[in-house]
Amino acid sequence: MASDAAAPDVRVVGGWASPFVMRVCVALRLKGVAYEFLQEELVKKIDLLLASNPVHKKMPVLLHGGRPVCESLVILQYVDKAFAGAGPPTPTMVRPRRPPYRFWAEYTDAKVRQIAGHDRRRQGRGGGAGRRGAAAEQVAAALGQLQEAFAGCSEGRHFFAGDDVGFLDIVLGSYVGWFRAAEKITGQPVLDETRTPRLAAWVARFCAHEAVGDVMPDAGRLVEFGEALRAALAASASRP
């Protein structure tokens, strides 16, 4: 997204398939901040990522004027503060420090990421029908809890933050592509309109938002990515 509001040298280091990278892109787009996207390699980490996050060596990394900012939840809050005057006012990170919002963001990452198929170690090992069935039950329980959280946080409005996409919307919404990929693999609904109708309606609104549509990964591509990643990790593990 192009914008004159961007500060010099705003770059995002990461991979298109990562929900954590998607969060950063959505936040910048909500602020109307132009950025350069630097694609991470499938297995081997690029030098810029290793130099920018030498301790954890994980994406995403936001580079703002050469200064690295790491960890997706930290980056979301940084973007809101650093670009407070960029573009129209948004409620993107208005309430991340209020207990309910921070709790549910951390709950989402603790409960949902292991089921959304994005843990590389689990992808490398694969999984049988029993593991997938157990994961499906776990995600159903987690999404049931998040539907109740949506009712309380939204106060009857369209998003967790109210009338527009906000902090918690970005955190949970970043997993939607992987939910859809899981549906393709298992043939079972993840966001079920019968079991979680409010969240299903919220997903449709979230994905239709102009800041989200272009960076929401396609489910078919994610399935292919998962297969390629498993093959690459297996090949890497077999090397002496």
Coordinates of C-alpha atoms in Angstrom, one line a residue:
M1 CA 0.0 0.0 0.0
A2 CA 1.6 3.3 -1.1
S3 CA 1.4 6.3 1.1
D4 CA 3.2 9.6 1.5
A5 CA 2.9 9.1 5.2
A6 CA 5.6 6.4 5.3
A7 CA 8.8 7.2 7.2
P8 CA 12.0 6.4 5.2
D9 CA 13.0 2.8 5.0
V10 CA 10.1 0.8 6.4
R11 CA 10.7 -2.8 5.7
V12 CA 9.2 -6.1 6.8
V13 CA 11.3 -9.2 6.9
G14 CA 9.3 -12.4 6.8
G15 CA 7.4 -15.0 4.8
W16 CA 4.1 -14.6 3.1
A17 CA 2.6 -17.7 4.7
S18 CA 3.4 -16.7 8.3
P19 CA 0.4 -15.4 10.3
F20 CA 2.8 -13.4 12.5
V21 CA 4.2 -11.6 9.4
M22 CA 0.7 -11.0 8.1
R23 CA -0.2 -9.1 11.3
V24 CA 2.6 -6.6 10.7
C25 CA 1.5 -6.0 7.1
V26 CA -2.2 -5.5 8.1
A27 CA -1.2 -3.0 10.8
L28 CA 1.0 -1.0 8.4
R29 CA -1.8 -1.0 5.8
L30 CA -4.3 0.2 8.3
K31 CA -2.0 3.1 9.0
G32 CA -1.5 3.8 5.3
V33 CA 2.3 3.3 5.7
A34 CA 4.2 2.1 2.6
Y35 CA 6.7 -0.7 3.2
E36 CA 9.1 -3.0 1.4
F37 CA 8.5 -6.7 2.0
L38 CA 11.6 -8.9 2.1
Q39 CA 10.7 -12.5 1.6
E40 CA 12.3 -15.1 3.9
E41 CA 13.6 -18.3 2.4
L42 CA 11.8 -21.5 2.9
V43 CA 14.3 -23.1 5.4
K44 CA 17.5 -21.1 5.3
K45 CA 17.2 -17.8 7.0
I46 CA 18.4 -14.7 5.2
D47 CA 21.3 -12.8 6.6
L48 CA 19.2 -9.7 7.3
L49 CA 16.9 -11.6 9.5
L50 CA 19.8 -13.2 11.4
A51 CA 21.4 -9.8 11.9
S52 CA 18.2 -8.1 12.9
N53 CA 17.0 -10.8 15.4
P54 CA 20.2 -12.6 16.4
V55 CA 18.8 -14.1 19.6
H56 CA 15.6 -15.7 18.5
K57 CA 16.3 -15.7 14.8
K58 CA 12.6 -15.5 14.1
M59 CA 10.4 -13.6 11.7
P60 CA 8.8 -11.1 11.5
V61 CA 11.2 -8.2 11.9
L62 CA 10.1 -4.7 11.3
L63 CA 13.0 -2.4 10.2
H64 CA 12.1 1.3 10.7
G65 CA 14.9 3.6 9.6
G66 CA 17.3 0.7 10.1
R67 CA 16.1 0.0 13.7
P68 CA 14.9 -3.6 14.1
V69 CA 11.7 -4.4 16.1
C70 CA 10.9 -8.0 16.8
E71 CA 8.0 -10.2 18.0
S72 CA 4.6 -9.6 16.3
L73 CA 2.6 -8.4 19.3
V74 CA 5.4 -5.9 20.1
I75 CA 5.6 -4.7 16.5
L76 CA 1.8 -4.1 16.4
Q77 CA 2.1 -1.7 19.4
Y78 CA 5.2 -0.1 17.9
V79 CA 3.4 0.6 14.6
D80 CA 0.5 2.2 16.4
K81 CA 2.8 4.5 18.4
A82 CA 5.5 5.2 15.7
F83 CA 2.9 6.1 13.0
A84 CA 0.3 7.7 15.2
G85 CA -0.1 10.6 12.8
A86 CA 0.0 8.5 9.6
G87 CA -3.3 8.1 7.7
P88 CA -6.7 8.2 9.3
P89 CA -7.1 7.5 13.0
T90 CA -7.6 3.8 13.6
P91 CA -8.4 1.7 16.7
T92 CA -5.7 -0.7 15.7
M93 CA -3.8 -1.0 19.0
V94 CA -6.0 1.1 21.2
R95 CA -6.5 -1.4 23.9
P96 CA -3.7 -4.0 23.8
R97 CA -2.7 -3.3 27.4
R98 CA -6.2 -3.6 28.9
P99 CA -6.4 -7.0 30.5
P100 CA -9.1 -8.6 28.4
Y101 CA -7.5 -7.7 25.1
R102 CA -4.0 -8.7 26.1
F103 CA -5.3 -11.9 27.7
W104 CA -7.2 -13.0 24.6
A105 CA -4.3 -12.2 22.3
E106 CA -2.0 -14.4 24.3
Y107 CA -4.7 -17.0 24.6
T108 CA -5.0 -17.1 20.8
D109 CA -1.3 -17.6 20.3
A110 CA -1.1 -20.2 23.0
K111 CA -4.1 -22.3 21.9
V112 CA -4.6 -21.6 18.2
R113 CA -1.1 -21.5 16.7
Q114 CA -0.4 -25.2 17.6
I115 CA -3.6 -26.2 15.7
A116 CA -3.4 -23.8 12.8
G117 CA -0.6 -25.9 11.3
H118 CA 2.1 -23.3 11.6
D119 CA 4.4 -24.9 14.2
R120 CA 7.4 -25.9 12.0
R121 CA 8.5 -28.7 14.2
R122 CA 5.0 -30.3 14.1
Q123 CA 4.9 -29.8 10.3
G124 CA 8.2 -31.6 10.0
R125 CA 7.0 -34.6 12.0
G126 CA 3.6 -34.8 10.2
G127 CA 0.6 -36.3 12.0
G128 CA -1.9 -39.1 11.8
A129 CA -5.6 -39.1 11.9
G130 CA -5.6 -39.3 15.7
R131 CA -3.5 -36.2 16.1
R132 CA -5.6 -34.3 13.6
G133 CA -8.8 -35.3 15.4
A134 CA -7.5 -34.2 18.8
A135 CA -6.3 -30.9 17.3
A136 CA -9.8 -30.4 15.8
E137 CA -11.4 -30.8 19.2
Q138 CA -8.9 -28.4 20.7
V139 CA -9.5 -25.7 18.1
A140 CA -13.2 -26.1 18.4
A141 CA -13.0 -25.5 22.2
A142 CA -10.6 -22.5 21.7
L143 CA -12.9 -20.9 19.1
G144 CA -15.9 -21.4 21.4
Q145 CA -14.0 -19.4 24.0
L146 CA -13.0 -16.7 21.5
Q147 CA -16.6 -16.4 20.3
E148 CA -17.6 -15.6 23.9
A149 CA -14.7 -13.1 24.1
F150 CA -16.0 -11.5 20.8
A151 CA -19.4 -11.0 22.4
G152 CA -17.9 -9.2 25.4
C153 CA -15.2 -7.1 23.6
S154 CA -17.3 -6.0 20.6
E155 CA -20.3 -4.9 22.6
G156 CA -22.5 -5.8 19.6
R157 CA -20.4 -4.1 17.0
H158 CA -18.6 -5.6 13.9
F159 CA -15.1 -6.2 15.3
F160 CA -13.4 -7.0 18.6
A161 CA -12.3 -3.4 18.7
G162 CA -15.7 -2.0 17.9
D163 CA -16.5 -0.5 14.5
D164 CA -13.1 -1.2 12.8
V165 CA -10.3 -3.8 12.7
G166 CA -8.2 -3.6 15.9
F167 CA -5.5 -5.3 17.9
L168 CA -7.3 -8.5 18.7
D169 CA -8.9 -8.7 15.2
I170 CA -5.4 -8.7 13.7
V171 CA -4.1 -11.4 16.1
L172 CA -6.9 -13.9 15.6
G173 CA -7.5 -12.9 11.9
S174 CA -3.9 -13.8 11.0
Y175 CA -4.8 -17.5 11.4
V176 CA -7.8 -17.5 9.1
G177 CA -5.8 -18.6 6.0
W178 CA -4.4 -21.6 8.0
F179 CA -7.9 -22.4 9.2
R180 CA -9.0 -22.6 5.6
A181 CA -6.0 -24.7 4.7
A182 CA -6.9 -27.1 7.5
E183 CA -10.4 -27.4 6.2
K184 CA -9.0 -28.3 2.8
I185 CA -6.8 -31.0 4.3
T186 CA -9.3 -32.6 6.7
G187 CA -12.6 -31.8 4.9
Q188 CA -14.0 -30.6 8.2
P189 CA -15.0 -27.0 9.0
V190 CA -12.9 -25.1 11.5
L191 CA -15.0 -21.9 11.7
D192 CA -18.3 -23.6 11.7
E193 CA -21.4 -21.4 11.1
T194 CA -23.4 -23.7 13.3
R195 CA -21.0 -23.9 16.3
T196 CA -19.5 -20.4 16.1
P197 CA -21.8 -18.2 14.0
R198 CA -20.6 -14.9 15.4
L199 CA -17.0 -15.7 14.6
A200 CA -17.9 -17.0 11.1
A201 CA -19.6 -13.7 10.4
W202 CA -16.7 -11.8 11.9
V203 CA -14.2 -13.7 9.6
A204 CA -16.2 -12.6 6.5
R205 CA -16.0 -8.9 7.6
F206 CA -12.4 -9.2 8.5
C207 CA -11.4 -10.7 5.2
A208 CA -13.4 -8.1 3.3
H209 CA -11.5 -5.2 4.9
E210 CA -9.3 -3.3 2.4
A211 CA -6.3 -3.7 4.7
V212 CA -6.6 -7.4 4.8
G213 CA -7.7 -8.8 1.5
D214 CA -4.4 -8.5 -0.4
V215 CA -2.3 -10.1 2.3
M216 CA -4.6 -12.9 3.3
P217 CA -2.9 -16.1 2.0
D218 CA -4.8 -18.4 -0.3
A219 CA -5.7 -21.7 1.4
G220 CA -4.5 -23.8 -1.6
R221 CA -1.2 -22.1 -1.6
L222 CA -0.8 -22.7 2.1
V223 CA -1.5 -26.4 1.6
E224 CA 1.3 -26.5 -1.0
F225 CA 3.5 -24.5 1.2
G226 CA 3.1 -26.9 4.1
E227 CA 3.9 -29.9 1.9
A228 CA 7.0 -28.1 0.5
L229 CA 8.1 -27.1 4.0
R230 CA 7.8 -30.7 5.3
A231 CA 9.8 -32.0 2.3
A232 CA 12.5 -29.3 2.9
L233 CA 12.8 -30.0 6.6
A234 CA 13.0 -33.8 5.9
A235 CA 15.7 -33.2 3.4
S236 CA 17.6 -30.9 5.8
A237 CA 17.4 -33.4 8.6
S238 CA 18.7 -36.2 6.4
R239 CA 21.9 -34.3 5.5
P240 CA 25.0 -35.4 7.4

